[in-house]
Coordinates of C-alpha atoms in Angstrom, one line a residue:
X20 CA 13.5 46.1 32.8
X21 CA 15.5 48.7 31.0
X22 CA 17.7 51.0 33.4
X23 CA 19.4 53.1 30.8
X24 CA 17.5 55.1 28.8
X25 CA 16.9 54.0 25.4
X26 CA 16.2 57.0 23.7
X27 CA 20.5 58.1 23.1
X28 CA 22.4 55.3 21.4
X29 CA 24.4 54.4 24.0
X30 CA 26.4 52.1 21.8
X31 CA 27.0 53.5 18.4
X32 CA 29.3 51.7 16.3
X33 CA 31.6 52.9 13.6
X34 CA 29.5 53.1 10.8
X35 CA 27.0 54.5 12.7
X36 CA 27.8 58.7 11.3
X37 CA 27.1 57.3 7.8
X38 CA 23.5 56.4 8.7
X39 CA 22.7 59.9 9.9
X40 CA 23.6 58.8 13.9
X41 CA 25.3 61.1 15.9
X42 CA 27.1 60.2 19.3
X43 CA 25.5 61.5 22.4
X44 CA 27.6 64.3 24.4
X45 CA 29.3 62.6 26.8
X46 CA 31.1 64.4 30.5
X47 CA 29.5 67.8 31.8
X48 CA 27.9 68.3 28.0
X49 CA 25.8 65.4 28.8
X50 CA 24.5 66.8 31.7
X51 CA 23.8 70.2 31.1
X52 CA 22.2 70.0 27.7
X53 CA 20.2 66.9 28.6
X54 CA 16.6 66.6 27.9
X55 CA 16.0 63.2 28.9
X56 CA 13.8 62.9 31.8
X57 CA 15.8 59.8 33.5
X58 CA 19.0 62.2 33.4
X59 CA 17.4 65.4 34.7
X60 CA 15.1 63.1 37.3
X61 CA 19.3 62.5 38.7
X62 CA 20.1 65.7 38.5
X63 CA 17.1 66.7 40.8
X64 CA 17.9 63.7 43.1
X65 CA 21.6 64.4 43.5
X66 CA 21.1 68.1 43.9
X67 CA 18.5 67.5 46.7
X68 CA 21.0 65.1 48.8
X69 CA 24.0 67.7 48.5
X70 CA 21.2 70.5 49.7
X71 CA 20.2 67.8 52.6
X72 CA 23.3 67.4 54.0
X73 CA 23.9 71.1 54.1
X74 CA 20.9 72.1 55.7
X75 CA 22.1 69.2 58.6
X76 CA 24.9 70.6 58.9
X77 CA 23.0 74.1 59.8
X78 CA 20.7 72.1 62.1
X79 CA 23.7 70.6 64.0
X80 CA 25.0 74.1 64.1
X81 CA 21.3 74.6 65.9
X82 CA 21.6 71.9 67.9
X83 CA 25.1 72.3 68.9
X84 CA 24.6 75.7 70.4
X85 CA 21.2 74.3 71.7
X86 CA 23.4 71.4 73.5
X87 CA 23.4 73.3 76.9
X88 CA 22.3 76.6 78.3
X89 CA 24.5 79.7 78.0
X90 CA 26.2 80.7 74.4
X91 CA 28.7 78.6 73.1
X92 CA 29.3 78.2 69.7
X93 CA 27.8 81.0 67.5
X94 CA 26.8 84.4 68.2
X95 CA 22.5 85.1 68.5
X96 CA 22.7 86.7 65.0
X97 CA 24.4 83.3 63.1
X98 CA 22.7 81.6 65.3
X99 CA 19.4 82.7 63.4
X100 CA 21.1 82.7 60.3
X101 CA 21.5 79.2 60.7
X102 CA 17.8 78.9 62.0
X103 CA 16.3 80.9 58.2
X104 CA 19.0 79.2 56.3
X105 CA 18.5 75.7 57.0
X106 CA 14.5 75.9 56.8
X107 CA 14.8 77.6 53.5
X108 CA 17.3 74.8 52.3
X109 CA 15.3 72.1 53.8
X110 CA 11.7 73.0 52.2
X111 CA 12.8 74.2 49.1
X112 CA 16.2 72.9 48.3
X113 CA 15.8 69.1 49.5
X114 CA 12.3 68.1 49.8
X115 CA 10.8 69.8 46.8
X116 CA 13.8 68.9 44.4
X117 CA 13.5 65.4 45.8
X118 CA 10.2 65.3 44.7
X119 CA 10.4 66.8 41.6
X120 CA 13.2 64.1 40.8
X121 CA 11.0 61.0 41.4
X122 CA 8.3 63.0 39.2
X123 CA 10.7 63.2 36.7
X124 CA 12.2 60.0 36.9
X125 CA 8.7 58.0 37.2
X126 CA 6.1 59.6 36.0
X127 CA 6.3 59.3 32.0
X128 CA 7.2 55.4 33.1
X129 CA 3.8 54.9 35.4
X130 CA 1.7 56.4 31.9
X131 CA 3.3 55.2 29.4
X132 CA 5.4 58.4 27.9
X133 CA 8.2 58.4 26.0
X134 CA 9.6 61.7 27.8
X135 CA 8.1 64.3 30.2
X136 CA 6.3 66.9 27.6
X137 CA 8.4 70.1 27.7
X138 CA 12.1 68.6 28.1
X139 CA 13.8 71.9 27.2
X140 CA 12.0 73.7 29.9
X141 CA 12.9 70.7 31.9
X142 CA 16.1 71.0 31.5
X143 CA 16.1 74.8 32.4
X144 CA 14.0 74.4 35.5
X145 CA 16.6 71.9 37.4
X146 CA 19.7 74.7 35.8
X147 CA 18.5 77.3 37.7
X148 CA 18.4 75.7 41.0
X149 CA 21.9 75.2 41.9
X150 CA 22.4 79.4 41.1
X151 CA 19.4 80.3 43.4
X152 CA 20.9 78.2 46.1
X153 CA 24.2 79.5 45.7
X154 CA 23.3 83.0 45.9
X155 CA 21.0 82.6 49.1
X156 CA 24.1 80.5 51.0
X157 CA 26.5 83.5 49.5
X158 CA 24.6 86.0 51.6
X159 CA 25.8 84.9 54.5
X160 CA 29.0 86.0 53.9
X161 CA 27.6 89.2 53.4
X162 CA 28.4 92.3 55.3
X163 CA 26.1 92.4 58.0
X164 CA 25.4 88.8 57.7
X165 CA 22.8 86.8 56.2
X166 CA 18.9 86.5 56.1
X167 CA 18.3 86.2 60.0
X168 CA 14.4 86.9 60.2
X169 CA 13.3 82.8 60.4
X170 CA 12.5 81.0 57.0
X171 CA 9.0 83.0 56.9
X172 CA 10.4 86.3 56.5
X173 CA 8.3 88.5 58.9
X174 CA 7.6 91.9 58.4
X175 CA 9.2 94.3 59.8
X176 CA 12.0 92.0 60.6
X177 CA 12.4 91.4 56.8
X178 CA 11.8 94.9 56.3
X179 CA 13.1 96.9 58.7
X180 CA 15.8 94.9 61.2
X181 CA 17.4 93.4 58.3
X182 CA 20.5 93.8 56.6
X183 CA 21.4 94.1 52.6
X184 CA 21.5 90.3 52.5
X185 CA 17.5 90.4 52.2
X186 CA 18.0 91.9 48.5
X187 CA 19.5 88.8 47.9
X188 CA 17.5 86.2 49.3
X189 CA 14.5 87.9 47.7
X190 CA 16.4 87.1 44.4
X191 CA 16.9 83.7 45.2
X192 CA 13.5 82.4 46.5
X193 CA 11.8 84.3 43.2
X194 CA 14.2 82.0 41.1
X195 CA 13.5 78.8 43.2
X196 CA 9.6 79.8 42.4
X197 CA 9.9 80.2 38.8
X198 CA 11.8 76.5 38.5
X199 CA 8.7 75.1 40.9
X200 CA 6.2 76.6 38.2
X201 CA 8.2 75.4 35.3
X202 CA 8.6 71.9 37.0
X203 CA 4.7 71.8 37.7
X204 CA 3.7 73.2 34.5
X205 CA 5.9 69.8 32.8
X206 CA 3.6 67.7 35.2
X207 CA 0.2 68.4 34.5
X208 CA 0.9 68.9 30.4
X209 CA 2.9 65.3 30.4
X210 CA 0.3 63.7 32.4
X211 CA -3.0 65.4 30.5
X212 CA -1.4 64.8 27.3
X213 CA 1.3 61.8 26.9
X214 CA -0.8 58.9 28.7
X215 CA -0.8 56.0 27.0
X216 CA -4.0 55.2 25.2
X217 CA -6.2 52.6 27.8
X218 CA -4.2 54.7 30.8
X219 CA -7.5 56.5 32.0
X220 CA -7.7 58.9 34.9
X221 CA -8.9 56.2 37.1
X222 CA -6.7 53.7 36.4
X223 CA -2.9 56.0 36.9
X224 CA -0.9 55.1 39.9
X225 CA -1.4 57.3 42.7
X226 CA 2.2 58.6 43.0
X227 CA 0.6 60.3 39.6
X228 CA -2.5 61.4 40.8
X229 CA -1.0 63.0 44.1
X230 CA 1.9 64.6 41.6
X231 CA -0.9 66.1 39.3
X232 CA -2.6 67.5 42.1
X233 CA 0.5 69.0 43.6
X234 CA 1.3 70.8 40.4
X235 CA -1.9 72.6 40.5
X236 CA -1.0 73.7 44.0
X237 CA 2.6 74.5 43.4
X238 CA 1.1 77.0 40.2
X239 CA -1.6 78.3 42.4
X240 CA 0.4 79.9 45.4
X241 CA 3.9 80.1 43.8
X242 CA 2.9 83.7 42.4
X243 CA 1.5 84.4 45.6
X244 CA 5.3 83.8 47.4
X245 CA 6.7 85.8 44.4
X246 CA 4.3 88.9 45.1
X247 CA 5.2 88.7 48.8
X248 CA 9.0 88.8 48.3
X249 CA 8.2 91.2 45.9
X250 CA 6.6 93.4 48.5
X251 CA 9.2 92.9 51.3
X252 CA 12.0 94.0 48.7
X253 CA 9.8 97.4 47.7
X254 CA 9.2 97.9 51.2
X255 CA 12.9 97.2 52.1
X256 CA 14.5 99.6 49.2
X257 CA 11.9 101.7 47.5
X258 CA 9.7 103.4 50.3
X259 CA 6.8 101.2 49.7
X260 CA 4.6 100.6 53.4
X261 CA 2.9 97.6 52.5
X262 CA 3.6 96.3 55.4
X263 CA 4.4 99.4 57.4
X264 CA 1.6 100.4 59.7
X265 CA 3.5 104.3 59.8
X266 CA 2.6 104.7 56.0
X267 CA -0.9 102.9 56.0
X268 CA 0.7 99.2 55.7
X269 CA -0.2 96.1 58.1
X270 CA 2.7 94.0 59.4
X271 CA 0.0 91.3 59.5
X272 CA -0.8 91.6 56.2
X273 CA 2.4 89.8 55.5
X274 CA 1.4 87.1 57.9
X275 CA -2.1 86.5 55.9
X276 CA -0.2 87.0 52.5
X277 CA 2.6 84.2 53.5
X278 CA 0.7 82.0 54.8
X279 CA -1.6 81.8 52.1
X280 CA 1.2 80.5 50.0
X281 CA 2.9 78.4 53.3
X282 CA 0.3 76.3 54.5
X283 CA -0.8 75.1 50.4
X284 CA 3.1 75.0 50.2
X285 CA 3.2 72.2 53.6
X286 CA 0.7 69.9 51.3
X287 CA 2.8 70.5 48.3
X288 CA 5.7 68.6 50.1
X289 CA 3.6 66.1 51.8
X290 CA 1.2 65.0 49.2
X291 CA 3.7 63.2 47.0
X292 CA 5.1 61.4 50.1
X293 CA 1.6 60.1 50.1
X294 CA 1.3 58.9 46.3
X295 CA 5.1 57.1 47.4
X296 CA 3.7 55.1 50.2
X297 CA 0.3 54.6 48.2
X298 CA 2.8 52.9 46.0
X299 CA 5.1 50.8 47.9
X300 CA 2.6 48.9 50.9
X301 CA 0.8 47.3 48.4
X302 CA 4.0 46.0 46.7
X303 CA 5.4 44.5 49.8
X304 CA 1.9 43.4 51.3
X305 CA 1.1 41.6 47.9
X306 CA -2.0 42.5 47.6
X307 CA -4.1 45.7 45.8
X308 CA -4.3 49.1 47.8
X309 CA -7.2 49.1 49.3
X310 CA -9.9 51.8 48.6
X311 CA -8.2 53.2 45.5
X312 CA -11.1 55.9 44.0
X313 CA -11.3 57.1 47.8
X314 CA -7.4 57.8 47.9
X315 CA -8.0 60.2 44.7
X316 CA -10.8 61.7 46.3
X317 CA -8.8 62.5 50.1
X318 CA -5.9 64.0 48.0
X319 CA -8.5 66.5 46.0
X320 CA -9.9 67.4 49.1
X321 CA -7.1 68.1 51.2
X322 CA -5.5 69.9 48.6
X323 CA -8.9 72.3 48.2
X324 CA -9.0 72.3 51.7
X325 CA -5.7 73.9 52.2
X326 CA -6.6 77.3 50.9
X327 CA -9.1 77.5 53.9
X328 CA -6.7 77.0 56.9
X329 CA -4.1 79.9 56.4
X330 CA -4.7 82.1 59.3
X331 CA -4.5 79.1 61.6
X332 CA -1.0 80.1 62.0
X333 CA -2.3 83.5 63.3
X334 CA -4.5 82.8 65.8
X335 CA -2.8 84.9 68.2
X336 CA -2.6 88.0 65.9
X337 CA -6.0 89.1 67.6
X338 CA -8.8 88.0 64.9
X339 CA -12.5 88.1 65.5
X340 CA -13.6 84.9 67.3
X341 CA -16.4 84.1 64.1
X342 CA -12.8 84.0 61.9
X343 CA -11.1 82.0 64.6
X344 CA -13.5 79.5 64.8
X345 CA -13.6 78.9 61.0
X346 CA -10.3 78.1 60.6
X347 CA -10.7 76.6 63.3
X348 CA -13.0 73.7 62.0
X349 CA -11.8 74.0 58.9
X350 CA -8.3 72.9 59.5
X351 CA -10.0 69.7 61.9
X352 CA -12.1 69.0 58.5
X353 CA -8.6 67.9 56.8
X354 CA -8.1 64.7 59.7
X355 CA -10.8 63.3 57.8
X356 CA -9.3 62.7 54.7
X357 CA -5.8 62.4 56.1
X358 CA -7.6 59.6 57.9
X359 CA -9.0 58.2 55.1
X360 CA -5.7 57.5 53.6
X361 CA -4.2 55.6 56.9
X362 CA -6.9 53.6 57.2
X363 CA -6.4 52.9 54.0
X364 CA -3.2 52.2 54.1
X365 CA -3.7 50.0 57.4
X366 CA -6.3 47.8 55.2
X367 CA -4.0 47.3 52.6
X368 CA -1.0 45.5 55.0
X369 CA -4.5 43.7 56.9
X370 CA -4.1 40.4 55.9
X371 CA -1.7 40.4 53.1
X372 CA 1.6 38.4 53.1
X373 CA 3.9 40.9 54.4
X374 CA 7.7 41.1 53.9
X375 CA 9.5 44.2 55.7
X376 CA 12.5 45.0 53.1
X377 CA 13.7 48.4 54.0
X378 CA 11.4 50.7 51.5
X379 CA 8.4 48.8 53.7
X380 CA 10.2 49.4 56.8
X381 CA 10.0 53.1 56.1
X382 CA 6.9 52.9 54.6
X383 CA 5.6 51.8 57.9
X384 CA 7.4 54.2 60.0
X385 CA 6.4 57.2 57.9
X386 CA 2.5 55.8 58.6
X387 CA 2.6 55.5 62.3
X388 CA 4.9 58.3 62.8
X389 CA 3.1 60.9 60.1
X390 CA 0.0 60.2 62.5
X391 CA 1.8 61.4 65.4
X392 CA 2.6 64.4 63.4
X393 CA -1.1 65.1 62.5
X394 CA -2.5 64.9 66.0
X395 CA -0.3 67.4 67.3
X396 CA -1.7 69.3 64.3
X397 CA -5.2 68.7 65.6
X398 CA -3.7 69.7 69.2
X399 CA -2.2 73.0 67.5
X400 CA -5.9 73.6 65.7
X401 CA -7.7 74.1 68.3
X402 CA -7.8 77.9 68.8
X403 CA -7.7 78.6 72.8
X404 CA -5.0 75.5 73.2
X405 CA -2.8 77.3 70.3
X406 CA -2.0 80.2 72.7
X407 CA 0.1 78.0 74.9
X408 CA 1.4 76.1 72.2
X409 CA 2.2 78.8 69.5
X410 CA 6.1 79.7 69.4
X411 CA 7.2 76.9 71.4
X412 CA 8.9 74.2 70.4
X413 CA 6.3 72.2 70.2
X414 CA 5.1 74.0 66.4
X415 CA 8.6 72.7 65.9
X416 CA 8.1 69.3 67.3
X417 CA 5.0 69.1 65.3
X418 CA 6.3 70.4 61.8
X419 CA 9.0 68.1 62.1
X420 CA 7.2 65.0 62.2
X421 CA 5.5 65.8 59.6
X422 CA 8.3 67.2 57.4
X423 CA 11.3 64.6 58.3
X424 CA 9.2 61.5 59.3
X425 CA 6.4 62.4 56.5
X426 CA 8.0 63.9 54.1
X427 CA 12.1 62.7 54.1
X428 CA 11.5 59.3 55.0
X429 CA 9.2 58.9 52.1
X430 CA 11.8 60.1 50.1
X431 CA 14.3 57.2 51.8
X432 CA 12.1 54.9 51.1
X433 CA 11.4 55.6 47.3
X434 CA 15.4 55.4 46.7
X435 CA 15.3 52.3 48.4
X436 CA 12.5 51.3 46.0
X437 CA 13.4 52.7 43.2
X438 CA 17.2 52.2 43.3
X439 CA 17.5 49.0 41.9
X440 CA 15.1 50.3 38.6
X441 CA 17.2 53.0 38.7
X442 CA 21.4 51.5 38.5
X443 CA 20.2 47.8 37.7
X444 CA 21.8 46.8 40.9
X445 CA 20.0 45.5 44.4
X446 CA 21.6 48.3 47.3
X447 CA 22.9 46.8 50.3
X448 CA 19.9 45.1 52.4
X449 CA 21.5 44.9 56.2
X450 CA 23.3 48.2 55.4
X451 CA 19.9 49.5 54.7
X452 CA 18.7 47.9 58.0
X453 CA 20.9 49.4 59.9
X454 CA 20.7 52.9 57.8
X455 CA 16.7 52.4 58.9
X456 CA 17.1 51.1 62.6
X457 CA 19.6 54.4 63.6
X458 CA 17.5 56.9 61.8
X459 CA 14.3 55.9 63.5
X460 CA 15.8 56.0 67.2
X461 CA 17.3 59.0 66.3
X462 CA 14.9 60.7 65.1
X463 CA 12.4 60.3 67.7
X464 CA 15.5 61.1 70.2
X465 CA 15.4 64.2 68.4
X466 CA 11.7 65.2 68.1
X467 CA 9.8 63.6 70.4
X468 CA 11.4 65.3 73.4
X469 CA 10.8 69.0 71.8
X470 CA 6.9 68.4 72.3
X471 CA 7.6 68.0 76.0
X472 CA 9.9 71.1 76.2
X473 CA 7.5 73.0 74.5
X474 CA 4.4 72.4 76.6
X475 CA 6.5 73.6 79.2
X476 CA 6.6 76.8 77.6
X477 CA 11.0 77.2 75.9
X478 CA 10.0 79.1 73.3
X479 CA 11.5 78.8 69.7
X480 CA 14.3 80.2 67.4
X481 CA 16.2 81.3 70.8
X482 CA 19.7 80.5 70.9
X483 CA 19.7 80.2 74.7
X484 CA 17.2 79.1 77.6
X485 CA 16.1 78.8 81.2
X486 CA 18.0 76.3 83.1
X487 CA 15.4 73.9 83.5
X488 CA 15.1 73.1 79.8
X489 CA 19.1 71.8 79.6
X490 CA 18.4 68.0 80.5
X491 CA 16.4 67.6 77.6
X492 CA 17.8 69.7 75.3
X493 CA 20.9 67.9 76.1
X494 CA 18.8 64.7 74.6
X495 CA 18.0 66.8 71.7
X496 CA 21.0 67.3 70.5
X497 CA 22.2 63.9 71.1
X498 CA 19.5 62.6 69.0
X499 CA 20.3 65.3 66.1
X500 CA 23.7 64.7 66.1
X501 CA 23.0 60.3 65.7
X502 CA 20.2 61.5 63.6
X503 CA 22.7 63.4 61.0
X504 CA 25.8 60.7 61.4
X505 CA 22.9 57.8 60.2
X506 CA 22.2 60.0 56.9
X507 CA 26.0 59.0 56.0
X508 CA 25.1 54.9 55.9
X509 CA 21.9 56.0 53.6
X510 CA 25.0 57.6 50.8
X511 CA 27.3 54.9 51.6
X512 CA 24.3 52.9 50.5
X513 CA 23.7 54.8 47.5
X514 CA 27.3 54.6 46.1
X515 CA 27.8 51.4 46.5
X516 CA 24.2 50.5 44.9
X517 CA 25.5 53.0 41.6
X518 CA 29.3 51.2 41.3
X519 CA 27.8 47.6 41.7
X520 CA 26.3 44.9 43.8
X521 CA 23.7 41.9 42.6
X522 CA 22.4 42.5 39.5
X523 CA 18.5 43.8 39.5
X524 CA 16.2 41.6 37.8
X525 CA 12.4 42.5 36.8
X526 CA 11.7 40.5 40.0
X527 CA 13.0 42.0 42.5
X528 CA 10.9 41.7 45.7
X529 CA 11.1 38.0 46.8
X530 CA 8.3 36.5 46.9
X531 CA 6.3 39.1 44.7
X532 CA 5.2 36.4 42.4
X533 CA 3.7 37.6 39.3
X534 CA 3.0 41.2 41.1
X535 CA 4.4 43.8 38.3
X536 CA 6.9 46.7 39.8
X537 CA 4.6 49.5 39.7
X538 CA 0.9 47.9 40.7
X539 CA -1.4 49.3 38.3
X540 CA -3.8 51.1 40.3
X541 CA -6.8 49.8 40.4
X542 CA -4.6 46.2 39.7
X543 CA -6.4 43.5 37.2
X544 CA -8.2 41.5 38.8
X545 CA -6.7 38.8 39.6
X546 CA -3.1 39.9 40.7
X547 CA -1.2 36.9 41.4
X548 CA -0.7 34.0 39.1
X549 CA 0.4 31.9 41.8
X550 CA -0.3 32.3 45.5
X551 CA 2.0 34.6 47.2
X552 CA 4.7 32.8 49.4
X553 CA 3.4 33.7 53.1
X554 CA 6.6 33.6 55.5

C-alpha cells in the first residue's frame, strides 16, 4: 500500500539531472504549485480543520452569551455577526472543503486514475479558498461591523439594514462558488473519463457514485447562489429593486431564489457523508453492503428530489394552500429513499462479524443519530405543524443533527479510516475512543435539548430570552463548550498519527481477512478467503 505518491521522485539520486530528472519543489513551492491530487486532497483537509475550529470558536461565542439570560458577553450586533459568520464558515468553509478533500484524495484511487483530470484547475480551485475566507472574516473588522443578517442573507436585511461589509461578503461567497464549480467540474470529468478499463458504472464504490452525483448538484445551483448575491449587491449599491417591493421587487423573491440553491446545497453536504458510511460498515461488518444498485438509485432520487422541496422553508410566507401541500408531500417523498439507505445500512451490520474500531463507532452514531435528524425533518414538513416550529430553535436542533452528527462525524470517521492509508501510520486507538465517547455525549448535551426549547416556542438567532428558557440553555452551552474541548483529542490524534506511531500495513483492520481496503462495490463473489474471525 503506497502512502506517498509515486508520481514526483521522491528520492532522486545524484546522477539523476543527467537523465533528464528534475527534483520536485520542496517547502511552500511544493505546496502551491502542486498538481498532485494526494497533495491538494491535504490542502483541502487541513484548510477545512483550521475553518472548523474557527467557526467553534464563533459558536462558543453563541453559546457563551446564550449561557444565561440577560447580555453578557457581546453586544446584539456581534452577537449576529457571530451567528452569519460561523454558518457561512461551517457550510462552506469546513464541510464542503472536507469533502472535496476526501474526493480528491480517493477518488482517482477507488477507479483506477493516475491523477484527478484537470490538476491545474485543481490546484487553482483549493488557492482561492483561503482568500475568500480571509476576506469574509476581514469584514468584521469593518466599520460598521460585519455581515449580521444570518448566513441566508435576507432581503431587505442584506439590502437595506446592512452595513458596507455586505460588499464584501458578496465578493467572498461568489469566489467560494466559482472553486465549488471548478472542484465539481474535476469530479464528474475524472470519473466519466479516467476509470480504469473493467471499472463500470455499476461496479464504482459508492463514495464515487454519491461524489458524481453531488457534482452535478453543486454545478446546477452554484450559479443560482452567484445570481442571488449578485442581486443583493445591485440592490444594495446600484438602485436595483429586485427585492424591493417600493420599486416593483419582492422581498420573497429572495427567499424562493435562496432557497432554491440552499436546500440542493443541504444534499450537497450530506450526500457524500452517505457514500463515506456506504463505505466503512461493510469494512468493519465483513461482509458486502447490502442492496448495492438500490443505494445508487436512493442517491439519484434524492438528489432530483431536492429541486422540488425549496419553498418548504417558506411555508409561513403566506403561499396558496395547493403550493403548500406540494412541497409538502414532496419533501415526505425523500424519507423514502433516505430510508432505503438505513435499512440498508442496518442489513449490512445484520449478521456480519462486527468489530467497533472508531471509524465504525462513528459510522454507527452518524446512522442512528442522522435518523433523529430526518424525523424532525418529517416533523418540520408537515405544513400546519411548521408554524409552531418555524424560527425556533428547534429548525436549529433539527439542521444540526443533520449537519454535525450527519455530515461532521462522517467526516471524523473517514480520517479515522483513511488516516492510516494516508501517513502509513495506525492513529491512536483509545485516544480515538475517548475522542468518540466525549463528542457523542456532548453533542447530544448540545442538541438534543434545543428541540425541547424550541417546542416551547425561544425563538432563534436572539442573543437574549425569557427566563424560563435559562435551565436549559444553561445545559446547552455546557454541552457546546465539552462538545468544542473534545475536537482538540480528534487533532491531538491527527498529529501524532502524521509524526509516527505503528506502522500501517495493507491489513489493517484485524480480523478483515482477505477483505481489500476499499470493498469493491458490488464485492466478487466470494469475499473472504478464509472465514472472518467472529469475536
Amino acid at each position: 500500500m503506497s502512502t506517498i505518491s509515486t508520481d514526483t521522485h521522491q528520492h532522486a539520486g545524484p546522477h539523476d539531472a543527467d537523465h533528464g530528472h528534475h527534483h520536485p519543489p520542496a517547502g511552500f513551492k511544493r505546496w502551491f504549485y502542486t498538481t498532485n491530487h494526494k497533495d491538494i486532497g491535504t490542502l483541502y483537509l487541513l484548510f477545512a480543520l483550521t475553518m472548523f475550529f474557527i467557526g467553534g470558536l464563533m459558536a462558543m461565542v453563541i453559546r457563551a452569551e446564550l449561557f444565561q439570560p440577560g447580555l453578557q458577553l457581546v453586544q446584539p450586533d456581534f452577537f449576529n455577526q457571530m451567528t452569519t459568520v460561523h454558518g457561512l464558515i461551517m457550510v462552506f468553509g469546513a464541510v464542503m472543503p472536507a469533502f472535496t478533500g476526501l474526493a480528491n484524495w480517493l477518488i482517482p484511487m477507488m477507479i483506477g486514475a493516475p491523477d484527478m483530470a484537470l490538476p491545474r484547475m485543481n490546484n487553482w480551485s483549493f488557492w482561492i479558498l483561503p482568500f475568500a475566507f480571509a476576506i469574509l472574516l476581514m469584514s468584521l473588522f469593518m466599520e460598521g461591523g460585519g455581515p449580521g443578517f444570518g448566513w441566508t442573507f435576507y432581503a431587505p436585511l442584506s439590502t437595506k439594514y446592512s452595513g458596507d461589509s455586505t460588499a464584501l461578503f458578496v465578493f467572498s461567497v461568489h469566489i467560494m462558488g466559482i472553486s465549488s464549480i471548478m472542484g465539481a467540474i474535476n469530479v464528474i470529468v475524472t470519473i466519466f473519463n479516467l476509470r480504469a478499463p473493467g471499472m463500470t458504472w455499476m461496479k464504482m464504490p459508492l463514495f464515487v457514485w454519491t461524489w458524481l452525483i453531488t457534482a452535478f448538484l453543486l454545478i446546477a445551483v452554484m450559479p443560482v447562489l452567484a445570481g442571488t448575491v449578485t442581486m443583493v449587491l445591485t440592490d444594495k449599491y446600484f438602485g436595483t429593486s429586485f427585492f424591493d417591493a417600493a420599486g416593483g421587487g419582492d422581498p420573497v423573491l429572495f427567499q424562493h431564489i435562496f432557497w432554491f440553491f440552499g436546500h440542493p446545497e443541504v444534499y450537497i453536504m450530506i450526500l457524500p457523508a452517505f457514500g463515506i458510511v456506504s463505505s466503512i460498515v461493510p469494512t468493519f461488518s465483513r461482509k458486502p453492503l447490502f442492496g448495492y444498485a438500490s443505494m445508487v438509485y436512493a442517491t439519484s432520487s434524492i438528489a432530483l428530489l431536492s429541486f422540488l422541496v425549496w419553498a418548504h422553508h417558506m411555508f409561513t410566507t403566506g403561499m396558496p394552500v395547493f403550493a403548500e401541500l406540494f412541497f409538502m408531500y414532496c419533501t415526505m417523498l425523500i424519507a423514502v429513499p433516505t430510508g432505503v439507505k438505513v435499512f440498508n445500512w442496518v442489513a449490512t451490520m445484520w449478521r456480519g462479524a462486527l468489530t467497533f474500531e472508531v471509524p465504525m463507532m462513528f459510522a454507527i452514531a452518524f446512522i442512528v443519530l442522522f435518523t433523529i435528524g430526518g424525523f424532525s425533518g418529517l416533523m418540520l414538513a408537515i405544513t400546519p405543524a411548521d408554524f409552531q416550529y418555524h424560527d425556533t430553535y428547534f429548525v436549529v436542533a433539527h439542521f444540526h443533527y443533520v449537519l454535525v452528527t450527519g455530515a461532521i462525524f462522517s467526516i471524523i470517521a473517514a480520517a479515522y479510516y483513511w488516516l492510516p492509508k494516508w501517513t502509513g501510520h495506525m492513529y491512536d486507538e483509545t485516544l480515538g475512543q475517548w475522542h468518540f465517547w466525549c463528542s457523542l455525549i456532548s453533542v447530544n448535551l448540545l442538541f438534543f435539548p434545543m428541540h425541547f426549547v424550541g417546542l416551547a416556542g425561544m425563538p432563534r438567532r436572539i442573543p437574549d430570552y425569557a427566563l424560563q428558557f435559562a435551565d436549559f440553555n444553561a445545559l446547552i452551552s455546557i454541552g457546546g463548550f465539552a462538545f468544542g474541548l473534545s475536537q482538540l483529542l480528534f487533532l491531538w490524534v491527527i498529529v501524532k498519527c502524521i509524526n509516527g506511531g505503528k506502522p500501517a500495513t495493507n491489513q489493517v483492520w484485524e480480523g478483515a481477512e482477505g477483505l481489500e481496503w476499499q470493498l469493491t462495490s458490488p464485492p466478487p463473489y466470494h469475499s473472504f478467503t478464509t472465514p472472518p474471525d467472529v469475536k
